Amino acid sequence: MNDFDWAAMADLLELEGETHSPYVRQAFEELRHLAPRRILDVGSGPGVAACRLAATFPQAEVTAVDGAPELLARAEERAGRLGVKLRTRVAEFPAGLAGLGQADLVWSGQVVHHVGDQQGALERLAGLLAPGGVLAIVEGGLPERRLPRDLGLGRPGLEARLDAAMARRFARMRAELPGSVAVVEDWPGMLRAAGLTDVRSRTFLVDHPAPLAEGPRRSVRRTLERQRTVLNELLDAEDLATLDRLLDPAAPEGVDRRADLFLLTAKTVHFGRRPGH
Ligand SMILES: C[S@@+](CC[C@H](N)C(=O)[O-])C[C@H]1O[C@@H](n2cnc3c(N)ncnc32)[C@H](O)[C@@H]1O
């Protein structure tokens, strides 16, 4: 694994997973016809999608797979709380994917871009499918929007500059991954190159308009806190001061109190099927 401290991100991943869950529900609806018997959620994190899979396909054996045991413990707690059946398995990707056994559905949300050789990772994931089985990966989509362009603090256009800084950080993260391979990130093309057919992509809108409920509001706070930390060297002093003001719990224009805060994003799921019955 790279320099991400995934275990420390458990709260953020769980909140974000819950806030984004409308897209996961819609994507799983599209997979109902598969009636999968064995499902793997590869890179499950704290198990929000894995538990949703278990609830959507109660007759299936669902296994959450991740490199961080702390996150799998969270997934188990969550499954217990929700009363769904979930197995967990610690595995480091891509090497640890061998030996997971065949599945009718492999779901992998926002994980492949954390592996150095993305095409190689897709080939390993495709290799887990039983004939006729489906691989669904979440990659691409659009960054979150949460604030008006002119938010009454600092220079207008803060979020566009956060996106640009996150993109620079992302490029550095990719370059530093072990075995990093540059590839044109044409996800449908890459799924086809991994031997899959009936490849298609669908983008789902996640739309929480203002005024935000408590959960999405906390998710926005956590995400901005993380951006404030990881972008410290990549933003100018004025934007950092604006972020500090937004994150000040006492500030009336801060994210805890603003009436105009919203959460809008889009998630793209790319599906491919292993040829066979
Ligand atoms: C961005 S999170 C995605 C969590 C969840 N699938 C979602 O969509 O919200 C990436 C997850 O992949 C796991 N992960 C990343 N790289 C990994 C690797 N090389 N081996 C094992 N797990 C890895 C992390 O522990 C983390 O839980």
PDB file of C-alpha atoms and ligand atoms in Angstrom:
ATOM      1  CA  MET A   1       0.000   0.000   0.000  1.00  0.00           C
ATOM      2  CA  ASN A   2       1.188   3.562  -0.551  1.00  0.00           C
ATOM      3  CA  ASP A   3       1.491   6.418   1.920  1.00  0.00           C
ATOM      4  CA  PHE A   4      -2.261   6.696   2.609  1.00  0.00           C
ATOM      5  CA  ASP A   5      -3.114   5.936   6.219  1.00  0.00           C
ATOM      6  CA  TRP A   6      -6.359   4.172   5.318  1.00  0.00           C
ATOM      7  CA  ALA A   7      -7.190   3.094   8.871  1.00  0.00           C
ATOM      8  CA  ALA A   8      -7.034   6.730  10.027  1.00  0.00           C
ATOM      9  CA  MET A   9      -9.510   7.611   7.282  1.00  0.00           C
ATOM     10  CA  ALA A  10     -12.183   5.184   8.549  1.00  0.00           C
ATOM     11  CA  ASP A  11     -14.644   7.897   9.679  1.00  0.00           C
ATOM     12  CA  LEU A  12     -14.267   9.877   6.479  1.00  0.00           C
ATOM     13  CA  LEU A  13     -14.641   6.788   4.265  1.00  0.00           C
ATOM     14  CA  GLU A  14     -17.747   5.647   6.160  1.00  0.00           C
ATOM     15  CA  LEU A  15     -19.395   9.093   6.124  1.00  0.00           C
ATOM     16  CA  GLU A  16     -18.527   9.613   2.482  1.00  0.00           C
ATOM     17  CA  GLY A  17     -19.804   6.135   1.642  1.00  0.00           C
ATOM     18  CA  GLU A  18     -23.115   6.875   3.372  1.00  0.00           C
ATOM     19  CA  THR A  19     -23.448  10.274   1.722  1.00  0.00           C
ATOM     20  CA  HIS A  20     -22.731   8.827  -1.710  1.00  0.00           C
ATOM     21  CA  SER A  21     -24.847   5.718  -1.161  1.00  0.00           C
ATOM     22  CA  PRO A  22     -27.648   6.786  -3.554  1.00  0.00           C
ATOM     23  CA  TYR A  23     -25.347   5.990  -6.476  1.00  0.00           C
ATOM     24  CA  VAL A  24     -24.371   2.605  -5.047  1.00  0.00           C
ATOM     25  CA  ARG A  25     -28.042   1.658  -4.663  1.00  0.00           C
ATOM     26  CA  GLN A  26     -28.800   2.585  -8.255  1.00  0.00           C
ATOM     27  CA  ALA A  27     -25.776   0.720  -9.576  1.00  0.00           C
ATOM     28  CA  PHE A  28     -26.747  -2.429  -7.631  1.00  0.00           C
ATOM     29  CA  GLU A  29     -30.306  -2.219  -8.974  1.00  0.00           C
ATOM     30  CA  GLU A  30     -28.770  -2.553 -12.441  1.00  0.00           C
ATOM     31  CA  LEU A  31     -27.132  -5.802 -11.346  1.00  0.00           C
ATOM     32  CA  ARG A  32     -30.217  -7.510  -9.887  1.00  0.00           C
ATOM     33  CA  HIS A  33     -30.737  -9.616 -13.007  1.00  0.00           C
ATOM     34  CA  LEU A  34     -27.388 -11.309 -12.314  1.00  0.00           C
ATOM     35  CA  ALA A  35     -28.741 -12.947  -9.141  1.00  0.00           C
ATOM     36  CA  PRO A  36     -25.118 -13.438  -8.006  1.00  0.00           C
ATOM     37  CA  ARG A  37     -24.313 -16.247  -5.595  1.00  0.00           C
ATOM     38  CA  ARG A  38     -20.808 -15.133  -4.706  1.00  0.00           C
ATOM     39  CA  ILE A  39     -19.794 -11.442  -4.499  1.00  0.00           C
ATOM     40  CA  LEU A  40     -16.445  -9.805  -3.725  1.00  0.00           C
ATOM     41  CA  ASP A  41     -16.121  -6.123  -2.780  1.00  0.00           C
ATOM     42  CA  VAL A  42     -12.441  -5.489  -3.431  1.00  0.00           C
ATOM     43  CA  GLY A  43     -11.102  -2.491  -1.489  1.00  0.00           C
ATOM     44  CA  SER A  44     -14.278  -2.337   0.569  1.00  0.00           C
ATOM     45  CA  GLY A  45     -12.930   0.050   3.207  1.00  0.00           C
ATOM     46  CA  PRO A  46     -15.412   0.253   6.132  1.00  0.00           C
ATOM     47  CA  GLY A  47     -17.981  -1.751   4.197  1.00  0.00           C
ATOM     48  CA  VAL A  48     -20.758   0.683   3.297  1.00  0.00           C
ATOM     49  CA  ALA A  49     -21.160  -0.728  -0.220  1.00  0.00           C
ATOM     50  CA  ALA A  50     -20.425  -4.297   0.929  1.00  0.00           C
ATOM     51  CA  CYS A  51     -23.284  -4.145   3.473  1.00  0.00           C
ATOM     52  CA  ARG A  52     -25.553  -2.695   0.800  1.00  0.00           C
ATOM     53  CA  LEU A  53     -24.585  -5.609  -1.471  1.00  0.00           C
ATOM     54  CA  ALA A  54     -25.445  -8.043   1.322  1.00  0.00           C
ATOM     55  CA  ALA A  55     -28.821  -6.343   1.791  1.00  0.00           C
ATOM     56  CA  THR A  56     -29.567  -6.243  -1.955  1.00  0.00           C
ATOM     57  CA  PHE A  57     -28.511  -9.861  -2.562  1.00  0.00           C
ATOM     58  CA  PRO A  58     -29.407 -11.671   0.706  1.00  0.00           C
ATOM     59  CA  GLN A  59     -29.017 -15.087  -0.936  1.00  0.00           C
ATOM     60  CA  ALA A  60     -25.398 -14.355  -1.934  1.00  0.00           C
ATOM     61  CA  GLU A  61     -22.173 -14.889  -0.011  1.00  0.00           C
ATOM     62  CA  VAL A  62     -20.629 -11.411   0.154  1.00  0.00           C
ATOM     63  CA  THR A  63     -16.968 -10.924   1.081  1.00  0.00           C
ATOM     64  CA  ALA A  64     -15.403  -7.527   1.827  1.00  0.00           C
ATOM     65  CA  VAL A  65     -11.701  -7.581   0.910  1.00  0.00           C
ATOM     66  CA  ASP A  66      -9.234  -4.896   1.972  1.00  0.00           C
ATOM     67  CA  GLY A  67      -5.607  -4.390   2.972  1.00  0.00           C
ATOM     68  CA  ALA A  68      -6.530  -2.593   6.217  1.00  0.00           C
ATOM     69  CA  PRO A  69      -7.773  -4.950   8.982  1.00  0.00           C
ATOM     70  CA  GLU A  70      -9.052  -1.938  10.990  1.00  0.00           C
ATOM     71  CA  LEU A  71     -11.408  -1.035   8.144  1.00  0.00           C
ATOM     72  CA  LEU A  72     -12.630  -4.618   7.854  1.00  0.00           C
ATOM     73  CA  ALA A  73     -13.362  -4.577  11.599  1.00  0.00           C
ATOM     74  CA  ARG A  74     -15.525  -1.502  10.921  1.00  0.00           C
ATOM     75  CA  ALA A  75     -17.235  -3.383   8.086  1.00  0.00           C
ATOM     76  CA  GLU A  76     -18.009  -6.281  10.451  1.00  0.00           C
ATOM     77  CA  GLU A  77     -19.434  -3.917  13.075  1.00  0.00           C
ATOM     78  CA  ARG A  78     -21.545  -2.241  10.446  1.00  0.00           C
ATOM     79  CA  ALA A  79     -22.876  -5.568   9.156  1.00  0.00           C
ATOM     80  CA  GLY A  80     -23.753  -6.569  12.734  1.00  0.00           C
ATOM     81  CA  ARG A  81     -25.550  -3.285  13.301  1.00  0.00           C
ATOM     82  CA  LEU A  82     -27.524  -3.587  10.056  1.00  0.00           C
ATOM     83  CA  GLY A  83     -28.231  -7.292  10.527  1.00  0.00           C
ATOM     84  CA  VAL A  84     -26.681  -8.426   7.225  1.00  0.00           C
ATOM     85  CA  LYS A  85     -24.314 -11.334   6.615  1.00  0.00           C
ATOM     86  CA  LEU A  86     -20.819 -10.293   5.561  1.00  0.00           C
ATOM     87  CA  ARG A  87     -17.512 -12.106   5.385  1.00  0.00           C
ATOM     88  CA  THR A  88     -14.203 -10.257   5.482  1.00  0.00           C
ATOM     89  CA  ARG A  89     -10.772 -11.049   4.134  1.00  0.00           C
ATOM     90  CA  VAL A  90      -7.498  -9.148   4.552  1.00  0.00           C
ATOM     91  CA  ALA A  91      -5.529  -9.017   1.295  1.00  0.00           C
ATOM     92  CA  GLU A  92      -2.926  -6.721  -0.221  1.00  0.00           C
ATOM     93  CA  PHE A  93      -3.504  -5.896  -3.916  1.00  0.00           C
ATOM     94  CA  PRO A  94      -2.693  -6.922  -6.444  1.00  0.00           C
ATOM     95  CA  ALA A  95      -0.740  -9.965  -5.203  1.00  0.00           C
ATOM     96  CA  GLY A  96      -3.331 -10.920  -2.557  1.00  0.00           C
ATOM     97  CA  LEU A  97      -6.152 -11.189  -5.082  1.00  0.00           C
ATOM     98  CA  ALA A  98      -4.970 -14.648  -6.088  1.00  0.00           C
ATOM     99  CA  GLY A  99      -6.727 -17.198  -3.948  1.00  0.00           C
ATOM    100  CA  LEU A 100      -9.962 -15.294  -3.373  1.00  0.00           C
ATOM    101  CA  GLY A 101     -11.853 -17.783  -5.530  1.00  0.00           C
ATOM    102  CA  GLN A 102     -14.333 -17.104  -8.319  1.00  0.00           C
ATOM    103  CA  ALA A 103     -17.227 -14.686  -8.017  1.00  0.00           C
ATOM    104  CA  ASP A 104     -20.323 -13.822 -10.049  1.00  0.00           C
ATOM    105  CA  LEU A 105     -19.931 -10.151  -9.175  1.00  0.00           C
ATOM    106  CA  VAL A 106     -16.758  -8.254  -8.333  1.00  0.00           C
ATOM    107  CA  TRP A 107     -17.300  -4.668  -7.168  1.00  0.00           C
ATOM    108  CA  SER A 108     -14.332  -2.366  -6.689  1.00  0.00           C
ATOM    109  CA  GLY A 109     -15.055   1.251  -5.766  1.00  0.00           C
ATOM    110  CA  GLN A 110     -12.299   3.858  -6.147  1.00  0.00           C
ATOM    111  CA  VAL A 111      -9.517   1.367  -5.614  1.00  0.00           C
ATOM    112  CA  VAL A 112      -7.874   0.588  -8.969  1.00  0.00           C
ATOM    113  CA  HIS A 113      -6.350   4.090  -9.170  1.00  0.00           C
ATOM    114  CA  HIS A 114      -4.438   3.296  -5.969  1.00  0.00           C
ATOM    115  CA  VAL A 115      -2.599   0.400  -7.643  1.00  0.00           C
ATOM    116  CA  GLY A 116       0.594   1.119  -9.634  1.00  0.00           C
ATOM    117  CA  ASP A 117      -0.309  -1.018 -12.656  1.00  0.00           C
ATOM    118  CA  GLN A 118      -3.985  -0.244 -13.246  1.00  0.00           C
ATOM    119  CA  GLN A 119      -4.341  -2.444 -16.349  1.00  0.00           C
ATOM    120  CA  GLY A 120      -2.670  -5.293 -14.471  1.00  0.00           C
ATOM    121  CA  ALA A 121      -5.057  -4.755 -11.534  1.00  0.00           C
ATOM    122  CA  LEU A 122      -8.077  -4.919 -13.865  1.00  0.00           C
ATOM    123  CA  GLU A 123      -6.758  -8.150 -15.347  1.00  0.00           C
ATOM    124  CA  ARG A 124      -6.458  -9.642 -11.863  1.00  0.00           C
ATOM    125  CA  LEU A 125      -9.963  -8.477 -10.960  1.00  0.00           C
ATOM    126  CA  ALA A 126     -11.365  -9.865 -14.233  1.00  0.00           C
ATOM    127  CA  GLY A 127      -9.543 -13.110 -13.432  1.00  0.00           C
ATOM    128  CA  LEU A 128     -11.744 -13.497 -10.332  1.00  0.00           C
ATOM    129  CA  LEU A 129     -14.928 -13.743 -12.401  1.00  0.00           C
ATOM    130  CA  ALA A 130     -16.825 -16.942 -13.036  1.00  0.00           C
ATOM    131  CA  PRO A 131     -17.983 -17.301 -16.685  1.00  0.00           C
ATOM    132  CA  GLY A 132     -20.800 -14.778 -17.227  1.00  0.00           C
ATOM    133  CA  GLY A 133     -19.762 -12.870 -14.105  1.00  0.00           C
ATOM    134  CA  VAL A 134     -19.595  -9.051 -13.964  1.00  0.00           C
ATOM    135  CA  LEU A 135     -16.825  -6.716 -12.844  1.00  0.00           C
ATOM    136  CA  ALA A 136     -17.973  -3.228 -11.806  1.00  0.00           C
ATOM    137  CA  ILE A 137     -15.407  -0.557 -11.006  1.00  0.00           C
ATOM    138  CA  VAL A 138     -15.991   3.012  -9.848  1.00  0.00           C
ATOM    139  CA  GLU A 139     -13.513   5.375 -11.484  1.00  0.00           C
ATOM    140  CA  GLY A 140     -13.694   8.864 -12.945  1.00  0.00           C
ATOM    141  CA  GLY A 141     -16.886  10.831 -12.384  1.00  0.00           C
ATOM    142  CA  LEU A 142     -16.776  14.428 -11.163  1.00  0.00           C
ATOM    143  CA  PRO A 143     -15.301  16.078  -8.073  1.00  0.00           C
ATOM    144  CA  GLU A 144     -17.687  17.289  -5.376  1.00  0.00           C
ATOM    145  CA  ARG A 145     -19.224  20.769  -5.419  1.00  0.00           C
ATOM    146  CA  ARG A 146     -20.300  22.089  -2.025  1.00  0.00           C
ATOM    147  CA  LEU A 147     -20.174  25.869  -2.041  1.00  0.00           C
ATOM    148  CA  PRO A 148     -21.311  28.793  -4.183  1.00  0.00           C
ATOM    149  CA  ARG A 149     -18.651  30.092  -6.624  1.00  0.00           C
ATOM    150  CA  ASP A 150     -18.599  33.337  -4.667  1.00  0.00           C
ATOM    151  CA  LEU A 151     -18.964  32.209  -1.080  1.00  0.00           C
ATOM    152  CA  GLY A 152     -18.503  35.639   0.475  1.00  0.00           C
ATOM    153  CA  LEU A 153     -15.009  34.812   1.743  1.00  0.00           C
ATOM    154  CA  GLY A 154     -11.654  35.064  -0.061  1.00  0.00           C
ATOM    155  CA  ARG A 155     -11.368  34.907  -3.878  1.00  0.00           C
ATOM    156  CA  PRO A 156     -14.304  33.439  -5.791  1.00  0.00           C
ATOM    157  CA  GLY A 157     -13.672  30.035  -7.389  1.00  0.00           C
ATOM    158  CA  LEU A 158     -12.153  28.261  -4.356  1.00  0.00           C
ATOM    159  CA  GLU A 159     -13.461  24.832  -5.346  1.00  0.00           C
ATOM    160  CA  ALA A 160     -11.961  25.010  -8.853  1.00  0.00           C
ATOM    161  CA  ARG A 161      -8.591  25.726  -7.237  1.00  0.00           C
ATOM    162  CA  LEU A 162      -9.080  22.851  -4.748  1.00  0.00           C
ATOM    163  CA  ASP A 163      -9.768  20.537  -7.718  1.00  0.00           C
ATOM    164  CA  ALA A 164      -6.611  21.706  -9.491  1.00  0.00           C
ATOM    165  CA  ALA A 165      -4.522  21.183  -6.351  1.00  0.00           C
ATOM    166  CA  MET A 166      -6.084  17.729  -5.748  1.00  0.00           C
ATOM    167  CA  ALA A 167      -5.271  16.801  -9.368  1.00  0.00           C
ATOM    168  CA  ARG A 168      -1.616  17.741  -8.824  1.00  0.00           C
ATOM    169  CA  ARG A 169      -1.530  15.710  -5.617  1.00  0.00           C
ATOM    170  CA  PHE A 170      -3.196  12.777  -7.372  1.00  0.00           C
ATOM    171  CA  ALA A 171      -0.617  12.831 -10.184  1.00  0.00           C
ATOM    172  CA  ARG A 172       2.187  12.775  -7.599  1.00  0.00           C
ATOM    173  CA  MET A 173       0.484   9.953  -5.675  1.00  0.00           C
ATOM    174  CA  ARG A 174       0.205   7.881  -8.889  1.00  0.00           C
ATOM    175  CA  ALA A 175       3.826   8.548  -9.893  1.00  0.00           C
ATOM    176  CA  GLU A 176       5.063   7.420  -6.466  1.00  0.00           C
ATOM    177  CA  LEU A 177       3.089   4.155  -6.326  1.00  0.00           C
ATOM    178  CA  PRO A 178       5.260   1.027  -6.457  1.00  0.00           C
ATOM    179  CA  GLY A 179       5.396  -0.309 -10.029  1.00  0.00           C
ATOM    180  CA  SER A 180       3.561   2.772 -11.340  1.00  0.00           C
ATOM    181  CA  VAL A 181       2.667   2.408 -15.032  1.00  0.00           C
ATOM    182  CA  ALA A 182       1.382   5.357 -17.083  1.00  0.00           C
ATOM    183  CA  VAL A 183      -1.709   4.400 -19.071  1.00  0.00           C
ATOM    184  CA  VAL A 184      -4.459   6.252 -20.934  1.00  0.00           C
ATOM    185  CA  GLU A 185      -7.226   5.986 -18.369  1.00  0.00           C
ATOM    186  CA  ASP A 186      -9.853   4.838 -20.861  1.00  0.00           C
ATOM    187  CA  TRP A 187     -11.682   2.620 -18.371  1.00  0.00           C
ATOM    188  CA  PRO A 188     -14.046   0.935 -20.859  1.00  0.00           C
ATOM    189  CA  GLY A 189     -11.093   0.277 -23.199  1.00  0.00           C
ATOM    190  CA  MET A 190      -9.083  -1.110 -20.300  1.00  0.00           C
ATOM    191  CA  LEU A 191     -11.933  -3.446 -19.280  1.00  0.00           C
ATOM    192  CA  ARG A 192     -12.085  -4.731 -22.884  1.00  0.00           C
ATOM    193  CA  ALA A 193      -8.293  -5.187 -22.881  1.00  0.00           C
ATOM    194  CA  ALA A 194      -8.782  -7.286 -19.713  1.00  0.00           C
ATOM    195  CA  GLY A 195     -10.913  -9.669 -21.809  1.00  0.00           C
ATOM    196  CA  LEU A 196     -14.374  -8.435 -20.755  1.00  0.00           C
ATOM    197  CA  THR A 197     -17.374  -7.913 -23.048  1.00  0.00           C
ATOM    198  CA  ASP A 198     -20.671  -5.977 -22.899  1.00  0.00           C
ATOM    199  CA  VAL A 199     -18.667  -3.113 -21.444  1.00  0.00           C
ATOM    200  CA  ARG A 200     -20.681  -0.031 -20.524  1.00  0.00           C
ATOM    201  CA  SER A 201     -20.396   2.978 -18.258  1.00  0.00           C
ATOM    202  CA  ARG A 202     -23.111   4.714 -16.297  1.00  0.00           C
ATOM    203  CA  THR A 203     -22.844   7.907 -14.331  1.00  0.00           C
ATOM    204  CA  PHE A 204     -25.037   8.516 -11.308  1.00  0.00           C
ATOM    205  CA  LEU A 205     -25.716  11.901  -9.810  1.00  0.00           C
ATOM    206  CA  VAL A 206     -25.372  12.352  -6.048  1.00  0.00           C
ATOM    207  CA  ASP A 207     -27.458  15.411  -5.288  1.00  0.00           C
ATOM    208  CA  HIS A 208     -27.957  16.693  -1.735  1.00  0.00           C
ATOM    209  CA  PRO A 209     -29.346  20.214  -2.122  1.00  0.00           C
ATOM    210  CA  ALA A 210     -29.185  22.941   0.536  1.00  0.00           C
ATOM    211  CA  PRO A 211     -30.060  22.979   3.339  1.00  0.00           C
ATOM    212  CA  LEU A 212     -27.882  19.936   4.102  1.00  0.00           C
ATOM    213  CA  ALA A 213     -28.900  17.293   6.605  1.00  0.00           C
ATOM    214  CA  GLU A 214     -26.508  16.430   9.431  1.00  0.00           C
ATOM    215  CA  GLY A 215     -24.779  13.430   7.730  1.00  0.00           C
ATOM    216  CA  PRO A 216     -23.851  15.083   4.404  1.00  0.00           C
ATOM    217  CA  ARG A 217     -22.844  18.247   6.322  1.00  0.00           C
ATOM    218  CA  ARG A 218     -20.415  16.239   8.469  1.00  0.00           C
ATOM    219  CA  SER A 219     -19.119  14.548   5.316  1.00  0.00           C
ATOM    220  CA  VAL A 220     -18.391  17.957   3.733  1.00  0.00           C
ATOM    221  CA  ARG A 221     -16.574  19.049   6.907  1.00  0.00           C
ATOM    222  CA  ARG A 222     -14.426  15.895   6.965  1.00  0.00           C
ATOM    223  CA  THR A 223     -13.546  16.201   3.273  1.00  0.00           C
ATOM    224  CA  LEU A 224     -12.596  19.873   3.617  1.00  0.00           C
ATOM    225  CA  GLU A 225     -10.544  19.089   6.742  1.00  0.00           C
ATOM    226  CA  ARG A 226      -8.649  16.471   4.776  1.00  0.00           C
ATOM    227  CA  GLN A 227      -8.130  18.818   1.834  1.00  0.00           C
ATOM    228  CA  ARG A 228      -6.866  21.505   4.242  1.00  0.00           C
ATOM    229  CA  THR A 229      -4.267  19.009   5.549  1.00  0.00           C
ATOM    230  CA  VAL A 230      -3.107  17.393   2.306  1.00  0.00           C
ATOM    231  CA  LEU A 231      -3.126  20.585   0.223  1.00  0.00           C
ATOM    232  CA  ASN A 232      -1.183  22.691   2.752  1.00  0.00           C
ATOM    233  CA  GLU A 233       1.766  23.074   0.347  1.00  0.00           C
ATOM    234  CA  LEU A 234      -0.338  23.373  -2.806  1.00  0.00           C
ATOM    235  CA  LEU A 235      -2.677  26.286  -2.005  1.00  0.00           C
ATOM    236  CA  ASP A 236      -1.839  29.949  -1.478  1.00  0.00           C
ATOM    237  CA  ALA A 237      -2.152  31.681   1.903  1.00  0.00           C
ATOM    238  CA  GLU A 238      -5.478  33.320   1.023  1.00  0.00           C
ATOM    239  CA  ASP A 239      -7.156  30.020   0.112  1.00  0.00           C
ATOM    240  CA  LEU A 240      -5.743  28.343   3.224  1.00  0.00           C
ATOM    241  CA  ALA A 241      -7.161  31.191   5.348  1.00  0.00           C
ATOM    242  CA  THR A 242     -10.552  30.758   3.623  1.00  0.00           C
ATOM    243  CA  LEU A 243     -10.502  27.035   4.405  1.00  0.00           C
ATOM    244  CA  ASP A 244      -9.611  27.778   8.033  1.00  0.00           C
ATOM    245  CA  ARG A 245     -12.554  30.153   8.274  1.00  0.00           C
ATOM    246  CA  LEU A 246     -14.885  27.592   6.682  1.00  0.00           C
ATOM    247  CA  LEU A 247     -13.723  24.989   9.192  1.00  0.00           C
ATOM    248  CA  ASP A 248     -14.043  27.270  12.239  1.00  0.00           C
ATOM    249  CA  PRO A 249     -16.974  25.846  14.261  1.00  0.00           C
ATOM    250  CA  ALA A 250     -17.676  29.298  15.713  1.00  0.00           C
ATOM    251  CA  ALA A 251     -17.766  31.154  12.370  1.00  0.00           C
ATOM    252  CA  PRO A 252     -21.283  31.976  11.102  1.00  0.00           C
ATOM    253  CA  GLU A 253     -19.952  31.556   7.501  1.00  0.00           C
ATOM    254  CA  GLY A 254     -18.342  28.192   8.399  1.00  0.00           C
ATOM    255  CA  VAL A 255     -19.564  24.858   6.986  1.00  0.00           C
ATOM    256  CA  ASP A 256     -21.248  23.847  10.255  1.00  0.00           C
ATOM    257  CA  ARG A 257     -23.670  26.757  10.028  1.00  0.00           C
ATOM    258  CA  ARG A 258     -23.998  27.887   6.406  1.00  0.00           C
ATOM    259  CA  ALA A 259     -27.515  27.537   5.009  1.00  0.00           C
ATOM    260  CA  ASP A 260     -26.191  27.470   1.413  1.00  0.00           C
ATOM    261  CA  LEU A 261     -23.953  24.383   1.789  1.00  0.00           C
ATOM    262  CA  PHE A 262     -24.862  21.577  -0.635  1.00  0.00           C
ATOM    263  CA  LEU A 263     -23.269  18.373  -1.930  1.00  0.00           C
ATOM    264  CA  LEU A 264     -23.304  17.580  -5.609  1.00  0.00           C
ATOM    265  CA  THR A 265     -21.167  14.979  -7.329  1.00  0.00           C
ATOM    266  CA  ALA A 266     -21.292  12.299 -10.005  1.00  0.00           C
ATOM    267  CA  LYS A 267     -19.902   8.781  -9.842  1.00  0.00           C
ATOM    268  CA  THR A 268     -19.159   6.665 -12.885  1.00  0.00           C
ATOM    269  CA  VAL A 269     -19.439   2.882 -12.736  1.00  0.00           C
ATOM    270  CA  HIS A 270     -17.851   0.867 -15.550  1.00  0.00           C
ATOM    271  CA  PHE A 271     -19.271  -2.641 -16.030  1.00  0.00           C
ATOM    272  CA  GLY A 272     -17.787  -5.550 -17.991  1.00  0.00           C
ATOM    273  CA  ARG A 273     -18.767  -9.222 -18.291  1.00  0.00           C
ATOM    274  CA  ARG A 274     -16.601 -12.285 -18.541  1.00  0.00           C
ATOM    275  CA  PRO A 275     -17.641 -14.199 -21.669  1.00  0.00           C
ATOM    276  CA  GLY A 276     -19.404 -17.485 -20.931  1.00  0.00           C
ATOM    277  CA  HIS A 277     -22.888 -18.694 -20.061  1.00  0.00           C
TER     278      HIS A 277
HETATM  279  C1  LIG B   1     -10.715   5.216  -1.549  1.00  0.00           C
HETATM  280  S1  LIG B   1     -10.968   3.824  -0.509  1.00  0.00           S
HETATM  281  C2  LIG B   1     -12.452   3.175  -1.218  1.00  0.00           C
HETATM  282  C3  LIG B   1     -13.367   2.526  -0.213  1.00  0.00           C
HETATM  283  C4  LIG B   1     -14.716   2.065  -0.799  1.00  0.00           C
HETATM  284  N1  LIG B   1     -14.560   1.053  -1.803  1.00  0.00           N
HETATM  285  C5  LIG B   1     -15.488   3.238  -1.367  1.00  0.00           C
HETATM  286  O1  LIG B   1     -15.781   3.252  -2.556  1.00  0.00           O
HETATM  287  O2  LIG B   1     -15.806   4.153  -0.603  1.00  0.00           O
HETATM  288  C6  LIG B   1      -9.754   2.679  -1.062  1.00  0.00           C
HETATM  289  C7  LIG B   1      -9.711   1.385  -0.259  1.00  0.00           C
HETATM  290  O3  LIG B   1      -8.824   0.480  -0.911  1.00  0.00           O
HETATM  291  C8  LIG B   1      -7.922  -0.073   0.036  1.00  0.00           C
HETATM  292  N2  LIG B   1      -6.628  -0.241  -0.672  1.00  0.00           N
HETATM  293  C9  LIG B   1      -5.996   0.697  -1.421  1.00  0.00           C
HETATM  294  N3  LIG B   1      -4.869   0.208  -1.940  1.00  0.00           N
HETATM  295  C10 LIG B   1      -4.776  -1.070  -1.501  1.00  0.00           C
HETATM  296  C11 LIG B   1      -3.829  -2.122  -1.696  1.00  0.00           C
HETATM  297  N4  LIG B   1      -2.756  -1.968  -2.458  1.00  0.00           N
HETATM  298  N5  LIG B   1      -4.083  -3.312  -1.110  1.00  0.00           N
HETATM  299  C12 LIG B   1      -5.181  -3.511  -0.356  1.00  0.00           C
HETATM  300  N6  LIG B   1      -6.109  -2.560  -0.134  1.00  0.00           N
HETATM  301  C13 LIG B   1      -5.906  -1.360  -0.700  1.00  0.00           C
HETATM  302  C14 LIG B   1      -7.825   0.911   1.169  1.00  0.00           C
HETATM  303  O4  LIG B   1      -7.528   0.277   2.406  1.00  0.00           O
HETATM  304  C15 LIG B   1      -9.218   1.550   1.163  1.00  0.00           C
HETATM  305  O5  LIG B   1     -10.099   0.896   2.038  1.00  0.00           O
END
